[in-house]
mmCIF file of C-alpha atoms in Angstrom:
data_model
loop_
_atom_site.group_PDB
_atom_site.id
_atom_site.type_symbol
_atom_site.label_atom_id
_atom_site.label_comp_id
_atom_site.label_asym_id
_atom_site.label_seq_id
_atom_site.Cartn_x
_atom_site.Cartn_y
_atom_site.Cartn_z
ATOM 1 C CA UNK A 1 75.515 94.897 107.528
ATOM 2 C CA UNK A 2 77.937 94.158 110.225
ATOM 3 C CA UNK A 3 77.377 90.555 111.203
ATOM 4 C CA UNK A 4 80.119 88.389 112.591
ATOM 5 C CA UNK A 5 80.955 87.053 109.148
ATOM 6 C CA UNK A 6 81.456 90.550 107.843
ATOM 7 C CA UNK A 7 83.749 91.300 110.755
ATOM 8 C CA UNK A 8 85.919 88.348 109.877
ATOM 9 C CA UNK A 9 85.912 88.611 106.155
ATOM 10 C CA UNK A 10 88.437 91.408 105.499
ATOM 11 C CA UNK A 11 91.018 89.545 107.539
ATOM 12 C CA UNK A 12 90.238 86.199 105.960
ATOM 13 C CA UNK A 13 90.700 87.655 102.496
ATOM 14 C CA UNK A 14 94.326 88.654 102.934
ATOM 15 C CA UNK A 15 95.543 86.168 105.520
ATOM 16 C CA UNK A 16 98.387 85.153 103.285
ATOM 17 C CA UNK A 17 99.724 88.703 103.129
ATOM 18 C CA UNK A 18 99.233 89.387 106.843
ATOM 19 C CA UNK A 19 100.723 86.261 108.380
ATOM 20 C CA UNK A 20 104.182 84.900 107.905
ATOM 21 C CA UNK A 21 103.545 81.223 108.366
ATOM 22 C CA UNK A 22 100.731 78.911 109.412
ATOM 23 C CA UNK A 23 101.096 77.801 113.017
ATOM 24 C CA UNK A 24 102.100 74.208 113.312
ATOM 25 C CA UNK A 25 99.451 73.296 115.879
ATOM 26 C CA UNK A 26 98.823 69.616 116.512
ATOM 27 C CA UNK A 27 95.788 68.074 114.817
ATOM 28 C CA UNK A 28 92.446 68.498 116.669
ATOM 29 C CA UNK A 29 92.346 64.862 117.798
ATOM 30 C CA UNK A 30 95.971 64.743 118.950
ATOM 31 C CA UNK A 31 96.562 63.541 122.551
ATOM 32 C CA UNK A 32 98.656 66.717 122.978
ATOM 33 C CA UNK A 33 95.440 68.610 123.539
ATOM 34 C CA UNK A 34 94.583 66.453 126.601
ATOM 35 C CA UNK A 35 96.377 68.829 128.999
ATOM 36 C CA UNK A 36 95.286 72.412 129.631
ATOM 37 C CA UNK A 37 98.872 73.359 130.398
ATOM 38 C CA UNK A 38 99.974 72.118 126.998
ATOM 39 C CA UNK A 39 97.156 74.167 125.411
ATOM 40 C CA UNK A 40 98.339 77.224 127.327
ATOM 41 C CA UNK A 41 101.847 76.682 126.069
ATOM 42 C CA UNK A 42 100.651 76.261 122.482
ATOM 43 C CA UNK A 43 98.748 79.522 122.858
ATOM 44 C CA UNK A 44 101.810 81.327 124.163
ATOM 45 C CA UNK A 45 104.063 80.042 121.408
ATOM 46 C CA UNK A 46 101.488 81.089 118.765
ATOM 47 C CA UNK A 47 102.523 84.680 119.557
ATOM 48 C CA UNK A 48 105.608 84.042 117.436
ATOM 49 C CA UNK A 49 103.514 83.085 114.400
ATOM 50 C CA UNK A 50 102.066 86.431 113.412
ATOM 51 C CA UNK A 51 103.286 89.723 111.983
ATOM 52 C CA UNK A 52 100.741 91.425 114.240
ATOM 53 C CA UNK A 53 103.100 90.734 117.146
ATOM 54 C CA UNK A 54 105.695 92.876 115.408
ATOM 55 C CA UNK A 55 103.171 95.669 114.921
ATOM 56 C CA UNK A 56 102.231 95.419 118.576
ATOM 57 C CA UNK A 57 105.878 95.494 119.558
ATOM 58 C CA UNK A 58 106.450 98.656 117.553
ATOM 59 C CA UNK A 59 103.271 100.215 118.960
ATOM 60 C CA UNK A 60 104.328 99.585 122.573
ATOM 61 C CA UNK A 61 107.873 100.785 121.915
ATOM 62 C CA UNK A 62 106.151 104.040 120.943
ATOM 63 C CA UNK A 63 103.874 104.016 123.972
ATOM 64 C CA UNK A 64 106.866 103.544 126.306
ATOM 65 C CA UNK A 65 108.655 106.421 124.622
ATOM 66 C CA UNK A 66 105.578 108.624 124.664
ATOM 67 C CA UNK A 67 105.095 107.974 128.387
ATOM 68 C CA UNK A 68 108.706 108.913 129.056
ATOM 69 C CA UNK A 69 108.542 112.171 127.113
ATOM 70 C CA UNK A 70 105.152 113.016 128.732
ATOM 71 C CA UNK A 71 106.841 112.572 132.199
ATOM 72 C CA UNK A 72 105.128 109.445 133.456
ATOM 73 C CA UNK A 73 107.060 106.852 135.509
ATOM 74 C CA UNK A 74 108.052 103.457 134.083
ATOM 75 C CA UNK A 75 105.928 101.621 136.673
ATOM 76 C CA UNK A 76 102.941 103.741 135.729
ATOM 77 C CA UNK A 77 103.114 102.988 132.043
ATOM 78 C CA UNK A 78 103.780 99.297 132.689
ATOM 79 C CA UNK A 79 100.700 99.303 134.927
ATOM 80 C CA UNK A 80 98.719 100.891 132.101
ATOM 81 C CA UNK A 81 99.843 98.143 129.669
ATOM 82 C CA UNK A 82 98.850 95.434 132.134
ATOM 83 C CA UNK A 83 95.547 96.952 133.312
ATOM 84 C CA UNK A 84 94.277 98.927 130.298
ATOM 85 C CA UNK A 85 95.671 96.611 127.639
ATOM 86 C CA UNK A 86 94.379 98.629 124.671
ATOM 87 C CA UNK A 87 96.819 100.686 122.686
ATOM 88 C CA UNK A 88 94.493 103.463 121.616
ATOM 89 C CA UNK A 89 93.139 103.943 125.141
ATOM 90 C CA UNK A 90 96.719 104.154 126.498
ATOM 91 C CA UNK A 91 97.768 106.656 123.885
ATOM 92 C CA UNK A 92 94.649 108.769 124.593
ATOM 93 C CA UNK A 93 95.243 108.522 128.347
ATOM 94 C CA UNK A 94 98.926 109.488 128.135
ATOM 95 C CA UNK A 95 98.505 112.299 125.601
ATOM 96 C CA UNK A 96 95.402 113.876 127.207
ATOM 97 C CA UNK A 97 96.805 113.751 130.773
ATOM 98 C CA UNK A 98 100.239 114.774 129.427
ATOM 99 C CA UNK A 99 98.806 117.854 127.701
ATOM 100 C CA UNK A 100 97.091 119.000 130.857
ATOM 101 C CA UNK A 101 93.528 117.597 130.592
ATOM 102 C CA UNK A 102 91.738 116.664 133.837
ATOM 103 C CA UNK A 103 91.181 113.086 134.880
ATOM 104 C CA UNK A 104 87.480 113.408 134.012
ATOM 105 C CA UNK A 105 88.220 114.651 130.496
ATOM 106 C CA UNK A 106 90.753 111.811 130.005
ATOM 107 C CA UNK A 107 88.302 109.199 131.374
ATOM 108 C CA UNK A 108 85.565 110.313 128.931
ATOM 109 C CA UNK A 109 87.933 110.164 125.956
ATOM 110 C CA UNK A 110 89.204 106.733 127.084
ATOM 111 C CA UNK A 111 85.745 105.271 127.605
ATOM 112 C CA UNK A 112 84.472 106.450 124.234
ATOM 113 C CA UNK A 113 87.496 104.893 122.535
ATOM 114 C CA UNK A 114 86.850 101.646 124.471
ATOM 115 C CA UNK A 115 83.217 101.134 123.369
ATOM 116 C CA UNK A 116 84.640 99.269 120.308
ATOM 117 C CA UNK A 117 85.757 96.536 122.693
ATOM 118 C CA UNK A 118 82.177 95.677 123.426
ATOM 119 C CA UNK A 119 81.268 94.220 119.996
ATOM 120 C CA UNK A 120 84.633 92.449 119.899
ATOM 121 C CA UNK A 121 83.893 90.651 123.193
ATOM 122 C CA UNK A 122 80.352 89.876 122.087
ATOM 123 C CA UNK A 123 81.542 88.315 118.840
ATOM 124 C CA UNK A 124 84.529 86.373 120.140
ATOM 125 C CA UNK A 125 83.269 84.742 123.357
ATOM 126 C CA UNK A 126 80.850 82.320 121.659
ATOM 127 C CA UNK A 127 83.928 80.728 120.026
ATOM 128 C CA UNK A 128 85.161 79.613 123.446
ATOM 129 C CA UNK A 129 82.007 78.642 125.305
ATOM 130 C CA UNK A 130 81.056 75.040 126.044
ATOM 131 C CA UNK A 131 77.863 74.061 127.843
ATOM 132 C CA UNK A 132 79.940 73.728 131.036
ATOM 133 C CA UNK A 133 81.561 77.180 130.793
ATOM 134 C CA UNK A 134 80.737 79.523 133.693
ATOM 135 C CA UNK A 135 80.908 83.252 133.259
ATOM 136 C CA UNK A 136 83.812 83.558 135.757
ATOM 137 C CA UNK A 137 85.954 81.267 133.556
ATOM 138 C CA UNK A 138 85.745 83.955 130.839
ATOM 139 C CA UNK A 139 86.771 86.990 132.914
ATOM 140 C CA UNK A 140 90.497 86.825 132.112
ATOM 141 C CA UNK A 141 89.899 86.008 128.472
ATOM 142 C CA UNK A 142 87.570 89.025 128.327
ATOM 143 C CA UNK A 143 90.271 91.254 129.768
ATOM 144 C CA UNK A 144 92.734 90.111 127.095
ATOM 145 C CA UNK A 145 90.363 90.943 124.215
ATOM 146 C CA UNK A 146 91.708 93.822 122.114
ATOM 147 C CA UNK A 147 92.011 94.045 118.373
ATOM 148 C CA UNK A 148 95.079 91.785 117.976
ATOM 149 C CA UNK A 149 93.711 88.966 120.162
ATOM 150 C CA UNK A 150 90.351 89.266 118.499
ATOM 151 C CA UNK A 151 91.858 88.831 115.022
ATOM 152 C CA UNK A 152 94.066 85.959 116.187
ATOM 153 C CA UNK A 153 91.176 84.163 117.829
ATOM 154 C CA UNK A 154 89.287 83.948 114.533
ATOM 155 C CA UNK A 155 92.425 82.600 112.861
ATOM 156 C CA UNK A 156 93.613 80.161 115.487
ATOM 157 C CA UNK A 157 90.698 78.898 117.579
ATOM 158 C CA UNK A 158 89.206 76.742 114.766
ATOM 159 C CA UNK A 159 92.448 74.697 115.009
ATOM 160 C CA UNK A 160 92.027 74.194 118.787
ATOM 161 C CA UNK A 161 89.580 71.688 120.354
ATOM 162 C CA UNK A 162 86.687 73.606 121.939
ATOM 163 C CA UNK A 163 87.303 72.452 125.504
ATOM 164 C CA UNK A 164 90.927 73.746 125.378
ATOM 165 C CA UNK A 165 90.159 77.105 123.788
ATOM 166 C CA UNK A 166 90.066 79.090 127.016
ATOM 167 C CA UNK A 167 93.455 77.709 128.175
ATOM 168 C CA UNK A 168 94.864 78.367 124.695
ATOM 169 C CA UNK A 169 93.587 81.972 124.706
ATOM 170 C CA UNK A 170 95.020 82.530 128.200
ATOM 171 C CA UNK A 171 98.407 81.454 126.847
ATOM 172 C CA UNK A 172 98.032 83.701 123.785
ATOM 173 C CA UNK A 173 96.987 86.666 125.942
ATOM 174 C CA UNK A 174 99.849 86.148 128.457
ATOM 175 C CA UNK A 175 102.308 85.887 125.585
ATOM 176 C CA UNK A 176 101.170 89.115 123.946
ATOM 177 C CA UNK A 177 101.082 91.005 127.254
ATOM 178 C CA UNK A 178 104.661 89.829 127.998
ATOM 179 C CA UNK A 179 105.855 90.974 124.591
ATOM 180 C CA UNK A 180 104.245 94.344 125.102
ATOM 181 C CA UNK A 181 105.617 94.798 128.649
ATOM 182 C CA UNK A 182 109.099 94.203 127.266
ATOM 183 C CA UNK A 183 108.433 96.640 124.425
ATOM 184 C CA UNK A 184 107.092 99.305 126.806
ATOM 185 C CA UNK A 185 110.173 99.051 129.027
ATOM 186 C CA UNK A 186 112.486 99.146 125.993
ATOM 187 C CA UNK A 187 110.736 102.158 124.480
ATOM 188 C CA UNK A 188 110.805 104.023 127.796
ATOM 189 C CA UNK A 189 114.498 103.290 128.235
ATOM 190 C CA UNK A 190 115.366 104.178 124.660
ATOM 191 C CA UNK A 191 113.558 107.515 124.842
ATOM 192 C CA UNK A 192 115.516 108.279 127.994
ATOM 193 C CA UNK A 193 118.920 107.347 126.621
ATOM 194 C CA UNK A 194 118.975 107.702 122.861
ATOM 195 C CA UNK A 195 120.157 110.820 121.018
ATOM 196 C CA UNK A 196 117.161 113.066 120.090
ATOM 197 C CA UNK A 197 117.127 111.874 116.431
ATOM 198 C CA UNK A 198 116.479 108.292 117.340
ATOM 199 C CA UNK A 199 114.174 109.153 120.224
ATOM 200 C CA UNK A 200 112.079 111.109 117.691
ATOM 201 C CA UNK A 201 112.027 108.077 115.396
ATOM 202 C CA UNK A 202 110.657 105.893 118.189
ATOM 203 C CA UNK A 203 107.996 108.498 119.063
ATOM 204 C CA UNK A 204 106.918 108.546 115.371
ATOM 205 C CA UNK A 205 106.124 104.833 115.616
ATOM 206 C CA UNK A 206 102.934 105.583 117.521
ATOM 207 C CA UNK A 207 101.149 107.745 114.959
ATOM 208 C CA UNK A 208 102.485 105.678 112.074
ATOM 209 C CA UNK A 209 101.528 102.300 113.455
ATOM 210 C CA UNK A 210 98.073 103.513 114.589
ATOM 211 C CA UNK A 211 97.307 105.314 111.349
ATOM 212 C CA UNK A 212 98.200 102.291 109.251
ATOM 213 C CA UNK A 213 96.597 99.634 111.410
ATOM 214 C CA UNK A 214 93.393 101.692 111.652
ATOM 215 C CA UNK A 215 93.416 102.223 107.890
ATOM 216 C CA UNK A 216 93.834 98.434 107.505
ATOM 217 C CA UNK A 217 90.836 97.778 109.671
ATOM 218 C CA UNK A 218 88.571 100.068 107.727
ATOM 219 C CA UNK A 219 85.653 97.946 106.580
ATOM 220 C CA UNK A 220 83.072 100.314 105.248
ATOM 221 C CA UNK A 221 82.669 103.915 104.061
ATOM 222 C CA UNK A 222 81.859 105.144 107.589
ATOM 223 C CA UNK A 223 85.205 103.838 108.896
ATOM 224 C CA UNK A 224 87.257 105.494 106.123
ATOM 225 C CA UNK A 225 85.388 108.779 106.438
ATOM 226 C CA UNK A 226 85.774 108.753 110.201
ATOM 227 C CA UNK A 227 89.527 108.300 109.895
ATOM 228 C CA UNK A 228 89.996 111.039 107.258
ATOM 229 C CA UNK A 229 87.565 113.509 108.910
ATOM 230 C CA UNK A 230 88.961 112.795 112.360
ATOM 231 C CA UNK A 231 92.438 113.766 111.200
ATOM 232 C CA UNK A 232 91.247 116.793 109.250
ATOM 233 C CA UNK A 233 88.919 118.215 111.949
ATOM 234 C CA UNK A 234 91.310 118.032 114.877
ATOM 235 C CA UNK A 235 93.595 120.903 113.714
ATOM 236 C CA UNK A 236 90.545 123.142 113.320
ATOM 237 C CA UNK A 237 88.944 122.216 116.613
ATOM 238 C CA UNK A 238 92.253 122.489 118.452
ATOM 239 C CA UNK A 239 92.289 126.235 117.673
ATOM 240 C CA UNK A 240 89.335 126.610 120.032
ATOM 241 C CA UNK A 241 91.435 125.355 123.001
ATOM 242 C CA UNK A 242 88.450 123.819 124.716
ATOM 243 C CA UNK A 243 90.351 121.185 126.679
ATOM 244 C CA UNK A 244 88.132 118.517 125.123
ATOM 245 C CA UNK A 245 89.236 119.140 121.527
ATOM 246 C CA UNK A 246 89.736 115.402 120.954
ATOM 247 C CA UNK A 247 86.186 114.609 122.001
ATOM 248 C CA UNK A 248 84.603 117.395 119.990
ATOM 249 C CA UNK A 249 86.470 116.558 116.804
ATOM 250 C CA UNK A 250 85.972 112.817 117.351
ATOM 251 C CA UNK A 251 82.240 112.897 117.984
ATOM 252 C CA UNK A 252 81.673 115.398 115.160
ATOM 253 C CA UNK A 253 83.733 113.539 112.616
ATOM 254 C CA UNK A 254 82.338 110.141 113.671
ATOM 255 C CA UNK A 255 78.760 111.354 113.494
ATOM 256 C CA UNK A 256 79.233 112.916 110.084
ATOM 257 C CA UNK A 257 80.781 109.650 108.860
ATOM 258 C CA UNK A 258 77.896 107.693 110.275
ATOM 259 C CA UNK A 259 75.437 110.150 108.693
ATOM 260 C CA UNK A 260 76.902 109.539 105.261
ATOM 261 C CA UNK A 261 76.656 105.768 105.867
ATOM 262 C CA UNK A 262 73.025 106.097 106.970
ATOM 263 C CA UNK A 263 72.105 108.305 103.994
ATOM 264 C CA UNK A 264 73.742 105.877 101.550
ATOM 265 C CA UNK A 265 71.942 102.895 103.080
ATOM 266 C CA UNK A 266 68.659 104.785 102.748
ATOM 267 C CA UNK A 267 69.329 105.820 99.191
ATOM 268 C CA UNK A 268 70.020 102.213 98.324
ATOM 269 C CA UNK A 269 66.853 100.852 100.003
ATOM 270 C CA UNK B 1 109.847 101.856 144.551
ATOM 271 C CA UNK B 2 107.998 105.146 144.760
ATOM 272 C CA UNK B 3 110.252 106.422 141.980
ATOM 273 C CA UNK B 4 109.337 103.404 139.847
ATOM 274 C CA UNK B 5 105.572 103.824 140.209
ATOM 275 C CA UNK B 6 105.358 107.572 140.779
ATOM 276 C CA UNK B 7 102.956 109.056 143.305
ATOM 277 C CA UNK B 8 99.976 107.127 144.655
ATOM 278 C CA UNK B 9 97.845 109.902 143.192
ATOM 279 C CA UNK B 10 99.026 109.194 139.651
ATOM 280 C CA UNK B 11 98.303 105.455 140.150
ATOM 281 C CA UNK B 12 94.812 106.328 141.315
ATOM 282 C CA UNK B 13 94.297 108.372 138.171
ATOM 283 C CA UNK B 14 95.527 105.428 136.107
ATOM 284 C CA UNK B 15 92.842 103.215 137.624
ATOM 285 C CA UNK B 16 90.031 105.805 137.566
ATOM 286 C CA UNK B 17 90.705 107.432 134.231
ATOM 287 C CA UNK B 18 92.428 104.565 132.401
ATOM 288 C CA UNK B 19 91.573 101.111 133.701
ATOM 289 C CA UNK B 20 87.917 101.416 134.747
ATOM 290 C CA UNK B 21 86.541 103.467 131.817
ATOM 291 C CA UNK B 22 88.179 100.974 129.408
ATOM 292 C CA UNK B 23 87.451 97.713 131.231
ATOM 293 C CA UNK B 24 83.774 98.496 131.793
ATOM 294 C CA UNK B 25 83.030 97.844 128.084
ATOM 295 C CA UNK B 26 84.787 94.476 128.090
ATOM 296 C CA UNK B 27 82.856 93.381 131.200
ATOM 297 C CA UNK B 28 79.631 94.720 129.714
ATOM 298 C CA UNK B 29 80.262 92.500 126.734
ATOM 299 C CA UNK B 30 80.726 89.514 129.015
ATOM 300 C CA UNK B 31 77.594 90.203 131.094
ATOM 301 C CA UNK B 32 75.110 91.549 128.521
ATOM 302 C CA UNK B 33 76.656 90.357 125.226
ATOM 303 C CA UNK B 34 74.313 87.520 124.574
ATOM 304 C CA UNK B 35 71.352 89.840 124.060
ATOM 305 C CA UNK B 36 72.925 92.406 121.784
ATOM 306 C CA UNK B 37 72.767 92.456 118.041
ATOM 307 C CA UNK B 38 76.339 92.833 116.823
ATOM 308 C CA UNK B 39 75.193 94.470 113.619
ATOM 309 C CA UNK B 40 73.023 97.170 115.134
ATOM 310 C CA UNK B 41 73.257 100.728 113.796
ATOM 311 C CA UNK B 42 74.380 102.097 117.188
ATOM 312 C CA UNK B 43 77.556 100.021 116.950
ATOM 313 C CA UNK B 44 78.286 101.391 113.476
ATOM 314 C CA UNK B 45 78.093 104.910 114.952
ATOM 315 C CA UNK B 46 80.221 103.874 117.944
ATOM 316 C CA UNK B 47 82.887 102.466 115.692
ATOM 317 C CA UNK B 48 82.933 105.615 113.551
ATOM 318 C CA UNK B 49 83.296 107.850 116.657
ATOM 319 C CA UNK B 50 85.964 105.650 118.191
ATOM 320 C CA UNK B 51 87.915 105.679 114.925
ATOM 321 C CA UNK B 52 87.586 109.467 114.627
ATOM 322 C CA UNK B 53 88.816 109.930 118.224
ATOM 323 C CA UNK B 54 91.843 107.804 117.539
ATOM 324 C CA UNK B 55 92.419 109.788 114.300
ATOM 325 C CA UNK B 56 92.280 112.974 116.340
ATOM 326 C CA UNK B 57 94.910 111.652 118.706
ATOM 327 C CA UNK B 58 97.146 110.759 115.766
ATOM 328 C CA UNK B 59 96.719 114.293 114.462
ATOM 329 C CA UNK B 60 97.455 115.722 117.949
ATOM 330 C CA UNK B 61 100.713 113.795 118.247
ATOM 331 C CA UNK B 62 101.800 115.096 114.823
ATOM 332 C CA UNK B 63 100.576 118.653 115.381
ATOM 333 C CA UNK B 64 101.613 119.138 119.032
ATOM 334 C CA UNK B 65 104.384 116.542 119.274
ATOM 335 C CA UNK B 66 105.716 115.430 122.652
ATOM 336 C CA UNK B 67 109.378 115.516 123.701
ATOM 337 C CA UNK B 68 112.014 114.649 121.157
ATOM 338 C CA UNK B 69 109.519 114.620 118.218
ATOM 339 C CA UNK B 70 109.073 118.381 118.678
ATOM 340 C CA UNK B 71 112.696 118.776 117.513
ATOM 341 C CA UNK B 72 111.702 117.523 114.029
ATOM 342 C CA UNK B 73 110.511 120.241 111.606
ATOM 343 C CA UNK B 74 106.714 120.190 110.976
ATOM 344 C CA UNK B 75 107.051 119.504 107.223
ATOM 345 C CA UNK B 76 109.328 116.490 107.835
ATOM 346 C CA UNK B 77 106.942 114.970 110.409
ATOM 347 C CA UNK B 78 103.951 115.261 108.036
ATOM 348 C CA UNK B 79 106.105 114.177 105.065
ATOM 349 C CA UNK B 80 107.352 111.035 106.857
ATOM 350 C CA UNK B 81 103.797 109.968 107.756
ATOM 351 C CA UNK B 82 102.527 110.769 104.229
ATOM 352 C CA UNK B 83 105.344 108.735 102.711
ATOM 353 C CA UNK B 84 104.603 105.821 105.081
ATOM 354 C CA UNK B 85 100.914 105.917 104.105
ATOM 355 C CA UNK B 86 101.745 106.067 100.418
ATOM 356 C CA UNK B 87 103.980 102.964 100.678
ATOM 357 C CA UNK B 88 101.314 101.226 102.771
ATOM 358 C CA UNK B 89 98.824 101.748 99.935
ATOM 359 C CA UNK B 90 101.279 100.730 97.243
ATOM 360 C CA UNK B 91 102.207 97.488 99.022
ATOM 361 C CA UNK B 92 98.623 96.156 99.318
ATOM 362 C CA UNK B 93 98.369 97.595 102.834
ATOM 363 C CA UNK B 94 101.519 96.293 104.435
ATOM 364 C CA UNK B 95 101.761 97.967 107.821
ATOM 365 C CA UNK B 96 105.372 96.854 108.134
ATOM 366 C CA UNK B 97 106.496 98.420 104.848
ATOM 367 C CA UNK B 98 104.653 101.634 105.652
ATOM 368 C CA UNK B 99 106.131 101.973 109.109
ATOM 369 C CA UNK B 100 109.706 101.229 107.907
ATOM 370 C CA UNK B 101 109.408 103.761 105.036
ATOM 371 C CA UNK B 102 108.026 106.495 107.284
ATOM 372 C CA UNK B 103 110.854 105.934 109.716
ATOM 373 C CA UNK B 104 113.520 106.024 106.980
ATOM 374 C CA UNK B 105 112.134 109.325 105.615
ATOM 375 C CA UNK B 106 112.242 110.850 109.077
ATOM 376 C CA UNK B 107 115.794 109.681 109.837
ATOM 377 C CA UNK B 108 117.133 110.548 106.367
ATOM 378 C CA UNK B 109 115.359 113.931 106.368
ATOM 379 C CA UNK B 110 116.669 114.872 109.770
ATOM 380 C CA UNK B 111 120.166 113.715 108.909
ATOM 381 C CA UNK B 112 120.085 115.621 105.627
ATOM 382 C CA UNK B 113 118.820 118.834 107.307
ATOM 383 C CA UNK B 114 121.587 118.467 109.878
#
């Protein structure tokens, strides 16, 4: 089943393929870890140590371009990167609002896509807690949690002394947000100024990067089926023009995928 | 400034339809996380539905493309993504190789078609 170990395992298995170089963090007992500010800076510079930053960069180039071509302002899409800080939710928000859905329809689609953040938060926060940690110390860390930070925490936090992990994660989060704000601005500007051919190439980054990173994160049969059925069902459901096509195809495909998983578990038991 | 941010109304929608519905799950994890079993069946279903919704959005962008992407013929859009996926599978799931390949197919195809 899905315990924390199972969550981690797929990433642990192909770490070597996923990450360019190990981060040269100081040893756990180094005096460099005495200062929170230093820990923050180490966190921020760790952003440069992973290929996932490159994937995020490409994703947010695409989000900036998508926002431009869906007629949102630059300030609006930057605000969405800062406040929402979840690529899928931003894509869903921009494409549903941009294709004429109401705010309520968009909010429902966003919130369903965001439920996956819940188990991520639940599984990653225990890595940072000390007996002295108050809940309010964890609010900003919690806001930063999305798939990239979640993966990176499992990789990097064991190399950070426990009492500096919150400061370190703040640095990591601020670094990733900064990279993505730059990418959003660049993508927005490029979509506005590039010839159509290159603007189209930047818009294609979004479906490509999301398809591949979702496929990479597939851990069990229900995930793979959900991805395949979700893509296959949407064109059929969209012919109904309900206004909530995404929700109907998503809930249907996801439930079928879960049903298959449930049935297989039962058959095995 | 108003041009940079757009209308106050659109910012309100960003908060109400984007920020709050998303953030509520993070904060729920912070407040109630300790008591929840990470491996529960409900979460398997939730992950499947969330994945399928994202898959639907990917399909929507390809099927009803926004802006400049609409200028690319349907077959070329699907072909570029299919080629990217094939390379991703052939390279032991390298996202980078897949994305680069998909982009090259799109650019080359569009250039070749004129």
